[in-house]
Amino acid sequence: EAGVAQSPRYKIIEKRQSVAFWCNPISGHATLYWYQQILGQGPKLLIQFQNNGVVDDSQLPKDRFSAERLKGVDSTLKIQPAKLEDSAVYLCASSRGGRNNQPQHFGDGTRLSIL
Amino acid sequence: DAKTTQPPSMDCAEGRAANLPCNHSTISGNEYVYWYRQIHSQGPQYIIHGLKNNETNEMASLIITEDRKSSTLILPHATLRDTAVYYCIVRDSETSGSRLTFGEGTQLTVNP
């Protein structure tokens, strides 16, 4: 089966600009996650969707970050305005949902650099 | 979720077994042990998970102690492509939408 697809692979912007990332999960996966990974650290969950509803966004900086999954399939993550500390890799993951011991499968991420 | 402790780095010779330890002394009864790895410039890759019993798949074996306070991931015949950061994660199976909480992991280097 095809894996989690993310685009773009790399993005460079200046601070205070806006940026958006796109994710297409594995077909049939109801649960979708966005993680932020700062260099040298493990990924940190930003937001989790179950179909098109938000399950957990407790660690999402809502003053500048937003995410949507309108039709319960693809998702976009947006940052507006970007700050220097947002430089990181943004990872999307998906799982079948339902029972919580289903493993998450990750895309290769979007590497964001803020100048 | 329970916290895990892993050594920051390990080395292994190519072709030998790599045994990666993980301590999770505060694990509760409904928490699974997951292992992921992350090769440079790629997303984390799921390896294996277990609750109480030892598990084996095509990638690795997971040995969980009887008291569930520690576990070991075994790569039976390590290759250079197994060089990666390995994350041991304890995850609540009953909380709706339980997240994966990544620590800093173990950097495994497989040497020729």
Short mmCIF file of C-alpha atoms in Angstrom, two decimals:
data_model
loop_
_atom_site.label_atom_id
_atom_site.label_comp_id
_atom_site.label_asym_id
_atom_site.label_seq_id
_atom_site.Cartn_x
_atom_site.Cartn_y
_atom_site.Cartn_z
CA GLU A 1 0.00 0.00 0.00
CA ALA A 2 1.11 3.56 -0.61
CA GLY A 3 2.52 5.36 2.41
CA VAL A 4 1.70 8.75 3.89
CA ALA A 5 2.38 11.47 1.33
CA GLN A 6 3.51 14.95 2.32
CA SER A 7 4.37 18.07 0.38
CA PRO A 8 6.37 20.13 -0.05
CA ARG A 9 9.50 18.30 1.04
CA TYR A 10 11.31 21.52 1.89
CA LYS A 11 10.19 25.10 2.47
CA ILE A 12 12.14 28.25 3.22
CA ILE A 13 10.31 31.42 4.26
CA GLU A 14 11.03 34.61 6.14
CA LYS A 15 9.67 35.25 9.61
CA ARG A 16 6.16 36.69 9.72
CA GLN A 17 5.26 35.01 6.42
CA SER A 18 2.67 32.26 6.19
CA VAL A 19 3.15 28.68 5.06
CA ALA A 20 1.01 25.59 4.52
CA PHE A 21 1.79 21.90 4.47
CA TRP A 22 -0.28 19.13 2.90
CA CYS A 23 -0.74 15.51 3.93
CA ASN A 24 -2.47 12.57 2.26
CA PRO A 25 -2.78 9.66 4.70
CA ILE A 26 -2.79 5.96 3.90
CA SER A 27 -6.05 4.98 2.25
CA GLY A 28 -8.69 3.95 4.77
CA HIS A 29 -6.90 5.41 7.78
CA ALA A 30 -9.38 7.32 9.89
CA THR A 31 -6.91 8.93 12.27
CA LEU A 32 -4.43 11.58 11.17
CA TYR A 33 -1.71 13.27 13.24
CA TRP A 34 0.57 16.26 12.76
CA TYR A 35 3.86 16.29 14.67
CA GLN A 36 6.60 18.90 14.98
CA GLN A 37 10.21 17.71 15.24
CA ILE A 38 12.83 20.24 16.22
CA LEU A 39 16.42 19.32 15.37
CA GLY A 40 17.87 16.88 17.89
CA GLN A 41 14.54 16.11 19.55
CA GLY A 42 11.83 13.51 19.14
CA PRO A 43 8.58 14.41 17.37
CA LYS A 44 5.92 16.24 19.40
CA LEU A 45 2.22 15.90 18.63
CA LEU A 46 0.53 19.10 17.48
CA ILE A 47 -2.94 17.89 16.55
CA GLN A 48 -4.87 14.68 15.99
CA PHE A 49 -7.97 14.14 13.83
CA GLN A 50 -10.43 11.27 13.90
CA ASN A 51 -12.07 11.44 10.47
CA ASN A 52 -12.76 15.18 10.15
CA GLY A 53 -13.03 15.95 13.86
CA VAL A 54 -10.28 17.17 16.19
CA VAL A 55 -9.46 14.70 18.98
CA ASP A 56 -6.45 16.42 20.56
CA ASP A 57 -5.06 19.88 19.83
CA SER A 58 -3.80 20.64 23.32
CA GLN A 59 -0.23 21.27 22.15
CA LEU A 60 -1.09 23.29 19.06
CA PRO A 61 -0.10 26.99 19.34
CA LYS A 62 -3.50 28.17 18.24
CA ASP A 63 -2.52 31.82 17.92
CA ARG A 64 -0.47 30.99 14.84
CA PHE A 65 -1.07 27.35 13.87
CA SER A 66 -4.23 25.95 12.32
CA ALA A 67 -5.11 22.63 10.74
CA GLU A 68 -8.07 21.16 8.94
CA ARG A 69 -9.22 17.87 7.50
CA LEU A 70 -12.43 18.91 5.81
CA LYS A 71 -13.47 15.66 4.09
CA GLY A 72 -11.82 13.29 6.51
CA VAL A 73 -9.00 12.39 4.12
CA ASP A 74 -6.35 14.99 3.21
CA SER A 75 -5.20 17.53 5.74
CA THR A 76 -3.41 20.87 5.73
CA LEU A 77 -1.39 22.50 8.50
CA LYS A 78 -0.86 26.26 8.34
CA ILE A 79 1.42 28.64 10.21
CA GLN A 80 0.61 32.35 10.13
CA PRO A 81 2.72 34.31 10.96
CA ALA A 82 5.85 32.17 11.22
CA LYS A 83 8.43 32.71 13.94
CA LEU A 84 12.08 31.69 13.99
CA GLU A 85 11.34 28.96 16.54
CA ASP A 86 8.98 27.27 14.07
CA SER A 87 11.99 25.98 12.12
CA ALA A 88 11.47 22.21 12.30
CA VAL A 89 10.34 19.15 10.39
CA TYR A 90 6.57 18.78 10.26
CA LEU A 91 5.53 15.16 10.15
CA CYS A 92 2.16 13.71 9.26
CA ALA A 93 1.12 10.26 10.42
CA SER A 94 -2.00 8.13 10.06
CA SER A 95 -3.48 5.03 11.65
CA ARG A 96 -6.57 2.91 11.18
CA GLY A 97 -8.18 4.34 14.29
CA GLY A 98 -10.61 2.43 16.41
CA ARG A 99 -8.60 0.35 18.82
CA ASN A 100 -5.80 2.51 20.16
CA ASN A 101 -3.07 -0.06 19.78
CA GLN A 102 -3.04 0.50 16.05
CA PRO A 103 0.43 1.70 14.99
CA GLN A 104 0.92 5.09 13.40
CA HIS A 105 2.64 5.31 10.04
CA PHE A 106 4.63 8.44 9.21
CA GLY A 107 5.43 10.40 6.10
CA ASP A 108 8.92 11.80 5.53
CA GLY A 109 7.88 15.28 6.58
CA THR A 110 8.30 18.85 5.42
CA ARG A 111 11.48 20.56 6.53
CA LEU A 112 10.70 24.22 7.28
CA SER A 113 13.43 26.83 7.59
CA ILE A 114 12.61 30.33 8.81
CA LEU A 115 15.03 33.10 7.86
CA ASP B 1 1.80 8.01 29.66
CA ALA B 2 4.69 6.36 31.47
CA LYS B 3 8.17 7.75 30.92
CA THR B 4 10.86 5.65 29.24
CA THR B 5 14.63 5.66 29.70
CA GLN B 6 17.02 4.61 26.93
CA PRO B 7 20.79 4.84 26.55
CA PRO B 8 21.69 7.78 24.29
CA SER B 9 23.88 5.73 21.98
CA MET B 10 24.99 2.19 21.14
CA ASP B 11 27.27 0.54 18.64
CA CYS B 12 26.90 -2.82 16.97
CA ALA B 13 28.96 -4.80 14.47
CA GLU B 14 27.35 -5.62 11.15
CA GLY B 15 25.86 -9.11 11.15
CA ARG B 16 25.63 -9.30 14.92
CA ALA B 17 22.49 -8.97 17.00
CA ALA B 18 21.65 -5.50 18.27
CA ASN B 19 19.95 -5.47 21.68
CA LEU B 20 18.41 -2.12 22.57
CA PRO B 21 17.19 -1.75 26.17
CA CYS B 22 14.38 0.40 27.50
CA ASN B 23 13.25 1.03 31.05
CA HIS B 24 9.61 1.89 31.75
CA SER B 25 9.28 1.25 35.47
CA THR B 26 6.05 3.26 35.87
CA ILE B 27 4.15 1.47 33.09
CA SER B 28 0.53 0.70 33.87
CA GLY B 29 -1.50 -2.36 32.96
CA ASN B 30 -3.20 -0.93 29.89
CA GLU B 31 -0.09 0.61 28.33
CA TYR B 32 1.60 -0.90 25.31
CA VAL B 33 5.32 -0.71 24.53
CA TYR B 34 6.01 0.57 21.02
CA TRP B 35 9.28 0.77 19.13
CA TYR B 36 9.92 3.12 16.24
CA ARG B 37 13.11 4.06 14.46
CA GLN B 38 14.09 7.12 12.48
CA ILE B 39 16.69 7.03 9.78
CA HIS B 40 18.27 10.36 8.92
CA SER B 41 15.97 12.66 6.90
CA GLN B 42 13.07 10.21 7.03
CA GLY B 43 9.95 9.98 9.15
CA PRO B 44 9.75 7.54 12.07
CA GLN B 45 9.18 3.94 11.01
CA TYR B 46 7.02 1.59 13.07
CA ILE B 47 8.90 -1.55 14.14
CA ILE B 48 6.90 -3.53 16.66
CA HIS B 49 4.69 -3.25 19.74
CA GLY B 50 3.55 -5.46 22.60
CA LEU B 51 1.60 -5.53 25.84
CA LYS B 52 2.78 -8.50 27.93
CA ASN B 53 4.00 -11.27 25.69
CA ASN B 54 7.14 -11.31 23.61
CA GLU B 55 6.52 -10.38 19.99
CA THR B 56 8.37 -11.10 16.75
CA ASN B 57 7.90 -9.86 13.22
CA GLU B 58 10.00 -9.67 10.08
CA MET B 59 11.97 -6.71 11.41
CA ALA B 60 12.67 -7.45 15.06
CA SER B 61 11.79 -9.19 18.31
CA LEU B 62 10.45 -7.49 21.42
CA ILE B 63 11.19 -9.01 24.79
CA ILE B 64 9.16 -7.62 27.71
CA THR B 65 10.10 -8.60 31.26
CA GLU B 66 7.51 -10.35 33.38
CA ASP B 67 7.01 -7.29 35.59
CA ARG B 68 6.76 -5.15 32.41
CA LYS B 69 9.18 -2.59 33.82
CA SER B 70 11.67 -2.99 30.99
CA SER B 71 11.94 -4.32 27.48
CA THR B 72 14.56 -5.10 24.84
CA LEU B 73 14.32 -4.66 21.10
CA ILE B 74 16.40 -7.22 19.24
CA LEU B 75 17.56 -6.81 15.66
CA PRO B 76 18.86 -10.34 15.00
CA HIS B 77 21.34 -9.57 12.21
CA ALA B 78 22.10 -5.86 12.10
CA THR B 79 23.02 -4.26 8.76
CA LEU B 80 24.42 -0.83 7.97
CA ARG B 81 20.88 0.24 7.00
CA ASP B 82 19.76 -0.32 10.59
CA THR B 83 21.77 2.72 11.69
CA ALA B 84 19.08 5.03 13.09
CA VAL B 85 17.61 6.59 16.23
CA TYR B 86 15.43 4.01 18.00
CA TYR B 87 12.54 5.22 20.14
CA CYS B 88 10.87 3.20 22.88
CA ILE B 89 7.42 4.60 23.65
CA VAL B 90 4.79 3.61 26.17
CA ARG B 91 1.28 4.33 24.97
CA ASP B 92 -2.05 4.18 26.75
CA SER B 93 -4.34 1.86 24.81
CA GLU B 94 -7.60 2.96 26.43
CA THR B 95 -7.50 6.73 26.25
CA SER B 96 -9.28 7.97 23.19
CA GLY B 97 -6.76 9.33 20.74
CA SER B 98 -3.70 8.44 22.77
CA ARG B 99 -0.63 10.16 21.42
CA LEU B 100 2.89 8.86 20.90
CA THR B 101 5.21 10.72 23.28
CA PHE B 102 8.72 10.48 21.88
CA GLY B 103 11.79 10.83 24.08
CA GLU B 104 15.31 11.29 22.76
CA GLY B 105 15.81 7.66 21.79
CA THR B 106 18.97 5.62 21.26
CA GLN B 107 21.29 6.37 18.36
CA LEU B 108 22.30 2.94 17.06
CA THR B 109 25.36 2.89 14.83
CA VAL B 110 26.06 -0.33 12.95
CA ASN B 111 29.72 -0.58 12.03
CA PRO B 112 31.17 -2.60 9.13
#
